[in-house]
Tab-separated table of C-alpha atoms in Angstrom:
chain	number	residue	atom	x	y	z
A	1	MET	CA	120.055	100.840	28.582
A	2	SER	CA	118.143	101.369	32.199
A	3	ASN	CA	116.788	98.632	33.717
A	4	THR	CA	114.526	101.114	35.959
A	5	THR	CA	110.627	100.995	35.461
A	6	ARG	CA	109.362	103.997	36.512
A	7	LYS	CA	105.287	103.978	37.730
A	8	LYS	CA	103.925	107.664	38.182
A	9	VAL	CA	100.899	106.460	41.194
A	10	LEU	CA	98.815	109.461	42.713
A	11	LEU	CA	97.915	109.683	46.047
A	12	MET	CA	94.899	111.707	45.956
A	13	GLY	CA	90.938	112.575	48.827
A	14	LYS	CA	89.811	115.546	50.458
A	15	SER	CA	91.696	117.625	52.745
A	16	GLY	CA	91.691	115.916	56.298
A	17	SER	CA	91.621	111.709	54.641
A	18	GLY	CA	94.615	110.776	55.757
A	19	LYS	CA	96.390	110.959	53.012
A	20	THR	CA	99.601	111.965	54.037
A	21	SER	CA	99.195	110.495	57.135
A	22	MET	CA	99.160	106.804	55.618
A	23	ARG	CA	102.091	108.167	53.273
A	24	SER	CA	104.351	109.121	56.198
A	25	VAL	CA	103.368	105.362	58.270
A	26	ILE	CA	104.306	103.611	55.157
A	27	PHE	CA	107.361	105.619	53.269
A	28	SER	CA	108.862	108.018	56.022
A	29	ASN	CA	108.234	105.649	59.219
A	30	TYR	CA	106.164	107.001	61.495
A	31	SER	CA	104.402	105.411	63.984
A	32	ALA	CA	100.881	106.714	64.146
A	33	ARG	CA	100.444	108.649	67.336
A	34	ASP	CA	103.520	110.760	65.337
A	35	THR	CA	101.139	111.917	62.229
A	36	ARG	CA	99.199	113.918	64.691
A	37	ARG	CA	101.911	117.075	64.383
A	38	LEU	CA	101.846	116.583	60.226
A	39	GLY	CA	100.321	119.440	58.425
A	40	ALA	CA	97.879	119.688	54.818
A	41	THR	CA	99.669	118.716	52.446
A	42	ILE	CA	99.893	122.000	49.609
A	43	ASP	CA	99.471	121.172	46.606
A	44	VAL	CA	101.545	118.627	44.746
A	45	GLU	CA	104.512	116.858	46.520
A	46	GLN	CA	106.580	114.311	44.531
A	47	SER	CA	108.790	111.783	46.129
A	48	ALA	CA	110.811	108.347	44.772
A	49	VAL	CA	110.384	105.227	45.811
A	50	ARG	CA	112.633	102.438	44.934
A	51	PHE	CA	111.925	98.877	44.767
A	52	LEU	CA	112.266	95.421	43.716
A	53	GLY	CA	112.664	94.645	39.684
A	54	GLY	CA	113.977	97.909	38.647
A	55	LEU	CA	110.811	99.640	40.096
A	56	VAL	CA	110.213	103.149	41.150
A	57	LEU	CA	107.890	105.002	42.122
A	58	ASN	CA	106.938	108.193	41.176
A	59	LEU	CA	104.564	109.392	44.385
A	60	TRP	CA	102.397	112.211	43.573
A	61	ASP	CA	100.795	113.602	47.082
A	62	CYS	CA	97.660	115.929	45.439
A	63	GLY	CA	96.851	118.438	48.139
A	64	GLY	CA	93.507	117.616	48.892
A	65	GLN	CA	92.039	121.497	49.314
A	66	SER	CA	89.336	122.526	47.288
A	67	ALA	CA	91.031	124.952	45.256
A	68	PHE	CA	93.955	122.414	44.487
A	69	VAL	CA	91.920	120.458	43.477
A	70	ASP	CA	90.020	122.728	41.040
A	71	ASN	CA	93.466	123.170	39.459
A	72	TYR	CA	93.517	119.813	39.079
A	73	LEU	CA	90.267	119.427	37.108
A	74	SER	CA	91.068	122.364	35.370
A	75	SER	CA	94.452	123.791	34.267
A	76	GLN	CA	96.926	120.879	35.330
A	77	ARG	CA	94.114	117.876	34.094
A	78	ASP	CA	96.769	116.843	32.027
A	79	THR	CA	99.727	117.115	33.923
A	80	ILE	CA	97.933	115.852	36.760
A	81	PHE	CA	95.923	112.822	34.704
A	82	SER	CA	98.526	111.219	32.167
A	83	ASN	CA	100.654	108.850	31.981
A	84	VAL	CA	99.285	107.707	35.568
A	85	ALA	CA	99.791	103.908	36.520
A	86	VAL	CA	97.626	103.968	40.007
A	87	LEU	CA	95.722	106.325	41.431
A	88	ILE	CA	94.832	106.023	45.076
A	89	TYR	CA	92.365	107.940	46.527
A	90	VAL	CA	90.853	108.121	50.309
A	91	PHE	CA	87.990	108.873	51.473
A	92	ASP	CA	86.875	109.237	55.095
A	93	ILE	CA	84.591	107.475	55.989
A	94	THR	CA	83.350	110.322	59.029
A	95	SER	CA	82.791	112.803	56.102
A	96	THR	CA	79.368	114.158	56.666
A	97	ASP	CA	79.039	115.607	53.332
A	98	TRP	CA	79.448	112.387	51.322
A	99	GLU	CA	77.344	113.161	48.318
A	100	ALA	CA	80.296	116.223	47.401
A	101	ASP	CA	83.116	113.573	48.098
A	102	LEU	CA	80.993	111.454	45.165
A	103	THR	CA	80.882	114.059	43.399
A	104	TYR	CA	84.998	115.144	43.166
A	105	PHE	CA	85.310	111.206	43.406
A	106	GLU	CA	83.591	110.694	40.066
A	107	ASP	CA	84.892	114.683	38.241
A	108	ILE	CA	88.716	113.055	38.955
A	109	LEU	CA	87.784	109.387	37.968
A	110	LEU	CA	86.664	111.124	34.717
A	111	ALA	CA	89.830	113.283	34.228
A	112	LEU	CA	91.769	109.617	35.187
A	113	ARG	CA	89.887	107.048	32.305
A	114	THR	CA	90.070	110.013	30.097
A	115	ASN	CA	93.954	110.392	29.728
A	116	SER	CA	95.313	107.113	31.015
A	117	GLU	CA	92.768	104.315	30.453
A	118	ASP	CA	94.970	100.986	32.016
A	119	ALA	CA	95.056	102.867	35.705
A	120	GLY	CA	94.267	100.954	37.844
A	121	VAL	CA	91.694	102.216	40.923
A	122	TRP	CA	92.708	101.823	44.764
A	123	VAL	CA	89.747	103.191	47.287
A	124	LEU	CA	91.396	103.144	50.476
A	125	VAL	CA	88.527	104.177	52.662
A	126	ASN	CA	90.386	105.505	55.494
A	127	LYS	CA	89.596	105.695	59.765
A	128	MET	CA	87.999	102.513	60.484
A	129	ASP	CA	89.309	102.589	63.514
A	130	LEU	CA	86.900	105.618	64.242
A	131	VAL	CA	83.390	104.107	63.187
A	132	ASP	CA	84.176	99.833	64.016
A	133	LYS	CA	82.605	100.087	67.430
A	134	GLU	CA	79.503	101.672	66.265
A	135	ASP	CA	79.339	99.711	63.863
A	136	PRO	CA	80.600	96.505	64.043
A	137	LYS	CA	79.619	94.796	60.840
A	138	ARG	CA	80.849	97.616	58.993
A	139	LYS	CA	77.575	98.458	56.876
A	140	LYS	CA	78.445	102.039	56.653
A	141	TYR	CA	81.546	100.939	54.690
A	142	GLY	CA	79.685	98.554	53.057
A	143	GLU	CA	77.116	101.362	51.474
A	144	ARG	CA	80.003	103.566	50.751
A	145	ARG	CA	82.126	100.901	48.505
A	146	ASP	CA	78.817	100.050	46.690
A	147	ASP	CA	78.669	103.513	46.176
A	148	LEU	CA	81.883	103.715	45.190
A	149	LEU	CA	81.463	100.925	42.664
A	150	ALA	CA	78.186	102.419	41.398
A	151	VAL	CA	80.311	105.935	40.250
A	152	ASP	CA	83.369	103.914	38.372
A	153	GLU	CA	80.407	101.700	36.949
A	154	ARG	CA	79.031	105.349	35.038
A	155	VAL	CA	82.378	106.555	34.902
A	156	ARG	CA	83.284	103.836	32.132
A	157	LYS	CA	79.710	104.250	30.350
A	158	GLU	CA	80.595	107.405	29.821
A	159	VAL	CA	83.368	107.628	28.421
A	160	GLU	CA	82.645	104.361	26.720
A	161	GLU	CA	79.970	106.435	24.688
A	162	GLU	CA	82.176	108.917	24.059
A	163	GLY	CA	84.966	107.101	22.225
A	164	LYS	CA	87.076	108.798	25.362
A	165	GLY	CA	88.875	105.547	26.182
A	166	SER	CA	87.891	102.132	27.135
A	167	GLY	CA	87.974	102.281	31.032
A	168	ARG	CA	89.888	99.342	31.159
A	169	GLY	CA	91.729	99.879	34.806
A	170	VAL	CA	89.570	98.084	37.582
A	171	LEU	CA	88.647	99.559	40.969
A	172	ARG	CA	88.871	97.760	44.273
A	173	CYS	CA	88.055	99.240	47.736
A	174	PHE	CA	89.922	98.364	50.961
A	175	PRO	CA	89.158	99.588	54.624
A	176	THR	CA	91.779	101.154	55.907
A	177	SER	CA	93.237	102.810	59.556
A	178	ILE	CA	96.577	103.437	60.155
A	179	TRP	CA	96.412	101.934	63.579
A	180	ASP	CA	96.312	99.054	62.359
A	181	GLU	CA	98.039	95.829	60.068
A	182	SER	CA	94.823	97.464	57.360
A	183	LEU	CA	97.206	99.869	55.937
A	184	TYR	CA	99.995	97.120	54.862
A	185	LYS	CA	97.597	95.447	53.448
A	186	ALA	CA	95.878	97.780	51.682
A	187	TRP	CA	98.841	98.846	49.905
A	188	SER	CA	101.004	95.338	49.465
A	189	SER	CA	98.279	95.147	46.696
A	190	ILE	CA	98.838	98.107	45.589
A	191	ILE	CA	102.601	97.819	44.756
A	192	HIS	CA	102.280	93.676	44.046
A	193	THR	CA	99.804	94.382	40.820
A	194	LEU	CA	103.337	97.319	40.391
A	195	ILE	CA	106.692	94.957	40.387
A	196	PRO	CA	107.704	93.451	37.011
A	197	ASN	CA	108.687	89.670	36.996
A	198	ILE	CA	105.835	89.254	39.903
A	199	SER	CA	104.540	85.568	38.271
A	200	LEU	CA	108.752	85.069	38.423
A	201	ILE	CA	109.319	86.172	41.222
A	202	THR	CA	106.339	83.581	43.383
A	203	SER	CA	107.985	81.212	41.047
A	204	HIS	CA	111.492	81.387	42.581
A	205	LEU	CA	109.675	81.689	45.909
A	206	THR	CA	107.681	78.852	45.999
A	207	TYR	CA	110.947	76.934	44.764
A	208	LEU	CA	113.067	77.809	48.077
A	209	ARG	CA	110.034	77.120	49.808
A	210	ASN	CA	110.085	73.472	48.626
A	211	LEU	CA	113.285	73.170	48.528
A	212	ASN	CA	113.291	74.150	52.388
A	213	GLN	CA	110.135	71.872	53.479
A	214	ALA	CA	108.773	75.184	54.478
A	215	ALA	CA	105.073	76.260	55.075
A	216	GLU	CA	106.038	79.799	52.833
A	217	ALA	CA	108.229	81.788	51.970
A	218	VAL	CA	107.808	85.658	51.491
A	219	LEU	CA	109.564	88.691	50.360
A	220	PHE	CA	109.271	91.857	51.973
A	221	GLU	CA	110.433	95.427	50.180
A	222	ALA	CA	113.666	96.416	53.244
A	223	GLU	CA	112.841	100.019	53.896
A	224	THR	CA	108.895	100.313	54.035
A	225	PHE	CA	108.052	96.364	54.789
A	226	LEU	CA	105.718	96.237	52.804
A	227	VAL	CA	104.474	92.625	51.105
A	228	ILE	CA	105.123	92.279	47.839
A	229	ALA	CA	105.178	88.354	46.788
A	230	LYS	CA	103.962	84.924	48.325
A	231	SER	CA	105.171	81.482	47.606
A	232	GLY	CA	102.435	79.210	46.599
A	233	SER	CA	98.842	81.056	46.161
A	234	PRO	CA	97.843	84.182	45.200
A	235	LEU	CA	98.684	87.330	47.758
A	236	ASP	CA	95.677	87.736	48.961
A	237	CYS	CA	93.866	84.610	48.092
A	238	ASP	CA	91.272	82.783	49.076
A	239	LEU	CA	91.213	80.261	51.282
A	240	SER	CA	89.961	77.656	48.858
A	241	ASP	CA	92.942	78.168	46.310
A	242	LEU	CA	95.944	77.547	49.107
A	243	ASP	CA	98.135	75.191	47.158
A	244	GLU	CA	99.032	71.802	48.416
A	245	VAL	CA	102.268	72.436	50.410
A	246	GLU	CA	100.036	75.446	52.232
A	247	ILE	CA	96.787	73.429	52.914
A	248	ARG	CA	99.653	70.100	54.142
A	249	ASN	CA	101.320	72.823	56.226
A	250	GLY	CA	97.989	74.313	57.940
A	251	VAL	CA	97.948	77.919	56.580
A	252	ARG	CA	94.674	77.539	56.397
A	253	GLY	CA	94.474	78.357	59.706
A	254	LEU	CA	97.407	80.551	60.714
A	255	ASP	CA	95.975	84.480	60.919
A	256	GLN	CA	95.176	86.163	58.144
A	257	GLN	CA	97.314	89.536	58.600
A	258	ARG	CA	99.828	87.631	59.582
A	259	PHE	CA	102.200	88.911	56.996
A	260	GLU	CA	101.139	92.913	58.292
A	261	LYS	CA	101.946	91.964	61.789
A	262	ILE	CA	105.596	91.514	61.029
A	263	SER	CA	105.709	94.638	59.046
A	264	GLU	CA	104.525	96.489	62.127
A	265	ILE	CA	106.925	94.548	63.906
A	266	VAL	CA	109.705	94.796	62.536
A	267	LYS	CA	109.593	98.862	61.994
A	268	GLY	CA	108.738	99.430	65.390
A	269	PHE	CA	111.846	97.346	66.216
A	270	ARG	CA	113.800	98.522	63.538
A	271	LYS	CA	113.300	102.941	64.849
A	272	ILE	CA	113.899	100.917	69.058
A	273	CYS	CA	117.859	100.274	66.906
A	274	GLN	CA	118.471	103.182	65.420
A	275	ARG	CA	117.443	105.364	68.498
A	276	ASN	CA	120.506	102.913	70.055
A	277	HIS	CA	122.395	103.400	67.785
A	278	GLU	CA	122.011	99.870	66.384
A	279	GLN	CA	121.301	98.270	62.485
A	280	TYR	CA	118.940	95.722	62.347
A	281	GLN	CA	120.181	92.633	60.275
A	282	GLY	CA	117.986	90.041	60.312
A	283	PHE	CA	116.002	87.406	62.706
A	284	GLU	CA	116.197	84.157	63.648
A	285	ALA	CA	113.948	81.516	65.933
A	286	LYS	CA	113.334	78.347	67.006
A	287	PHE	CA	110.010	76.232	68.607
A	288	ASP	CA	107.963	73.548	69.322
A	289	GLY	CA	106.187	73.043	65.857
A	290	CYS	CA	108.331	75.194	63.663
A	291	THR	CA	111.725	77.087	62.363
A	292	VAL	CA	111.448	80.699	61.670
A	293	VAL	CA	114.121	83.156	59.990
A	294	LEU	CA	114.014	86.737	58.138
A	295	GLU	CA	117.128	87.655	56.520
A	296	PRO	CA	117.931	89.969	53.494
A	297	LEU	CA	117.975	88.635	50.110
A	298	THR	CA	119.404	91.211	47.851
A	299	ARG	CA	119.271	95.266	48.467
A	300	ASN	CA	115.503	95.600	48.136
A	301	THR	CA	114.060	92.927	50.038
A	302	TYR	CA	114.188	91.100	52.699
A	303	ILE	CA	113.086	87.252	52.641
A	304	LEU	CA	110.599	85.359	55.357
A	305	ILE	CA	110.871	81.212	55.633
A	306	ILE	CA	109.326	79.600	58.163
A	307	SER	CA	108.963	75.686	58.340
A	308	ALA	CA	106.738	73.474	60.270
A	309	ASP	CA	109.506	70.433	60.019
A	310	PRO	CA	110.445	70.845	62.908
A	311	ARG	CA	114.121	68.785	62.398
A	312	VAL	CA	114.645	71.977	60.133
A	313	GLU	CA	117.576	73.947	61.396
A	314	ALA	CA	117.806	78.350	61.342
A	315	GLY	CA	121.612	77.312	59.641
A	316	ALA	CA	119.658	75.093	56.609
A	317	LEU	CA	117.962	78.084	55.926
A	318	LEU	CA	120.773	80.378	55.723
A	319	PHE	CA	122.713	78.675	53.567
A	320	ASN	CA	120.222	78.243	50.840
A	321	ILE	CA	118.909	81.759	51.227
A	322	HIS	CA	122.655	82.706	50.935
A	323	GLN	CA	123.427	80.585	48.346
A	324	ALA	CA	120.102	81.813	46.170
A	325	GLN	CA	121.019	85.809	46.543
A	326	THR	CA	123.037	86.064	43.743
A	327	HIS	CA	120.534	84.811	41.704
A	328	MET	CA	117.519	86.688	43.128
A	329	ALA	CA	119.541	89.625	42.592
A	330	GLU	CA	120.244	89.048	39.152
A	331	PHE	CA	116.712	89.042	38.073
A	332	GLY	CA	114.981	91.291	39.945
A	333	GLY	CA	116.803	94.092	38.332
A	334	LYS	CA	115.578	92.536	35.040
A	335	THR	CA	112.811	94.651	33.993
A	336	VAL	CA	111.919	92.062	31.113
A	337	ILE	CA	113.155	88.601	30.884
A	338	GLU	CA	113.137	87.464	27.544
A	339	ARG	CA	114.380	83.499	28.618
A	340	LYS	CA	113.994	81.613	31.159
A	341	CYS	CA	116.712	80.895	34.194
A	342	GLY	CA	118.273	77.552	34.418
A	343	LEU	CA	116.589	76.810	36.927
A	344	CYS	CA	113.113	77.623	35.469
A	345	ARG	CA	114.209	75.158	33.070
A	346	SER	CA	115.080	72.463	34.517
A	347	ASN	CA	111.771	72.540	36.753
A	348	THR	CA	108.793	72.540	35.012
A	349	GLU	CA	106.509	72.932	38.505
A	350	LEU	CA	108.020	76.690	37.973
A	351	LYS	CA	105.060	77.809	36.698
A	352	TYR	CA	106.741	80.882	34.405
A	353	ASP	CA	106.489	81.452	30.662
A	354	ALA	CA	109.510	83.913	28.974
A	355	LYS	CA	108.185	85.525	25.268
A	356	GLY	CA	110.828	84.306	23.213
A	357	ASP	CA	111.946	81.353	25.298
A	358	ASP	CA	110.859	78.771	22.583
A	359	ASP	CA	114.147	77.367	21.239
A	360	PRO	CA	116.045	75.397	23.960
A	361	SER	CA	119.474	75.578	22.089
A	362	VAL	CA	118.958	79.852	22.939
A	363	PRO	CA	121.371	79.661	26.454
A	364	ALA	CA	119.078	79.917	29.317
A	365	TRP	CA	119.546	83.952	30.542
A	366	ASP	CA	121.815	83.037	33.514
A	367	ASP	CA	123.996	81.591	31.069
A	368	ALA	CA	124.748	83.210	28.473
A	369	LYS	CA	127.628	85.278	27.838
A	370	PHE	CA	126.894	88.733	27.264
């Protein structure tokens, strides 16, 4: 029986909105400058990307020319909009035909809600770098976001009144640009919601953080270097929701885009390594106030551990990471966890419940003989 979970992700938006550039920066290691040579997407381009936990994203990059969009909404409606896990819709903040853009989006949202009622919707208002200088407070983005939320509410009511679904999927908005960290932040948030057993991964990262007396333990996907999960508080949580360890170690005062900046730096350095026919392995450094290690954890992931205790040596962090590799790889390949592992059972502070784990006489999954 396969442990693979496939999730269909639609990437849509009007032609020229920047969606293919986004995909190329995130999944093909393009720089923002490299995207200038990309052409328009013709019809639908499909690709598959494998993540932790047996997750495979089936990414459908849908051409945004009017003729293609009309076809998606008519003859290809069921094919395009059925069995969708997430719709990522990209708008160009500089568009001069906003009302027409909204109309197209409303039609697409209605088709999605009636065919995949639980699908999440992520709206990326792109090319913010072109307006931020004239509109530093982002009033225009706020107006666009309000319009989009109004469309979502209108579609929900229509779907429910006509009995075509419940419209349970959530709509979220992000301002983005391929020229800064905002793109990584948006896509990391999207991927985070799709990873199987994400609460289990978070619990183990928190345990590993505490074991190393560290401030943070962060998990990155190996190819895209998107943030998958972090220890302690939820990804993208408000600063008021940080846990005690994070508060004690001064996480509240750190750059809120630090993970995205690390993603950009590592991907840039890895390109330099490739040009010089070298393979990127990892990173370790010791500073006056902290020790930092970035190391492969599983075949598909890297882990970043930041210790705020200057007495902690990089070698100790690396030893604990290597000790955790086999265990993380084992549950990382599972899509369904029916029993807790021995670690979770013996550490009640790990906030993870496995359905069917009520009987303590049944062995933990990593102790069982299959």
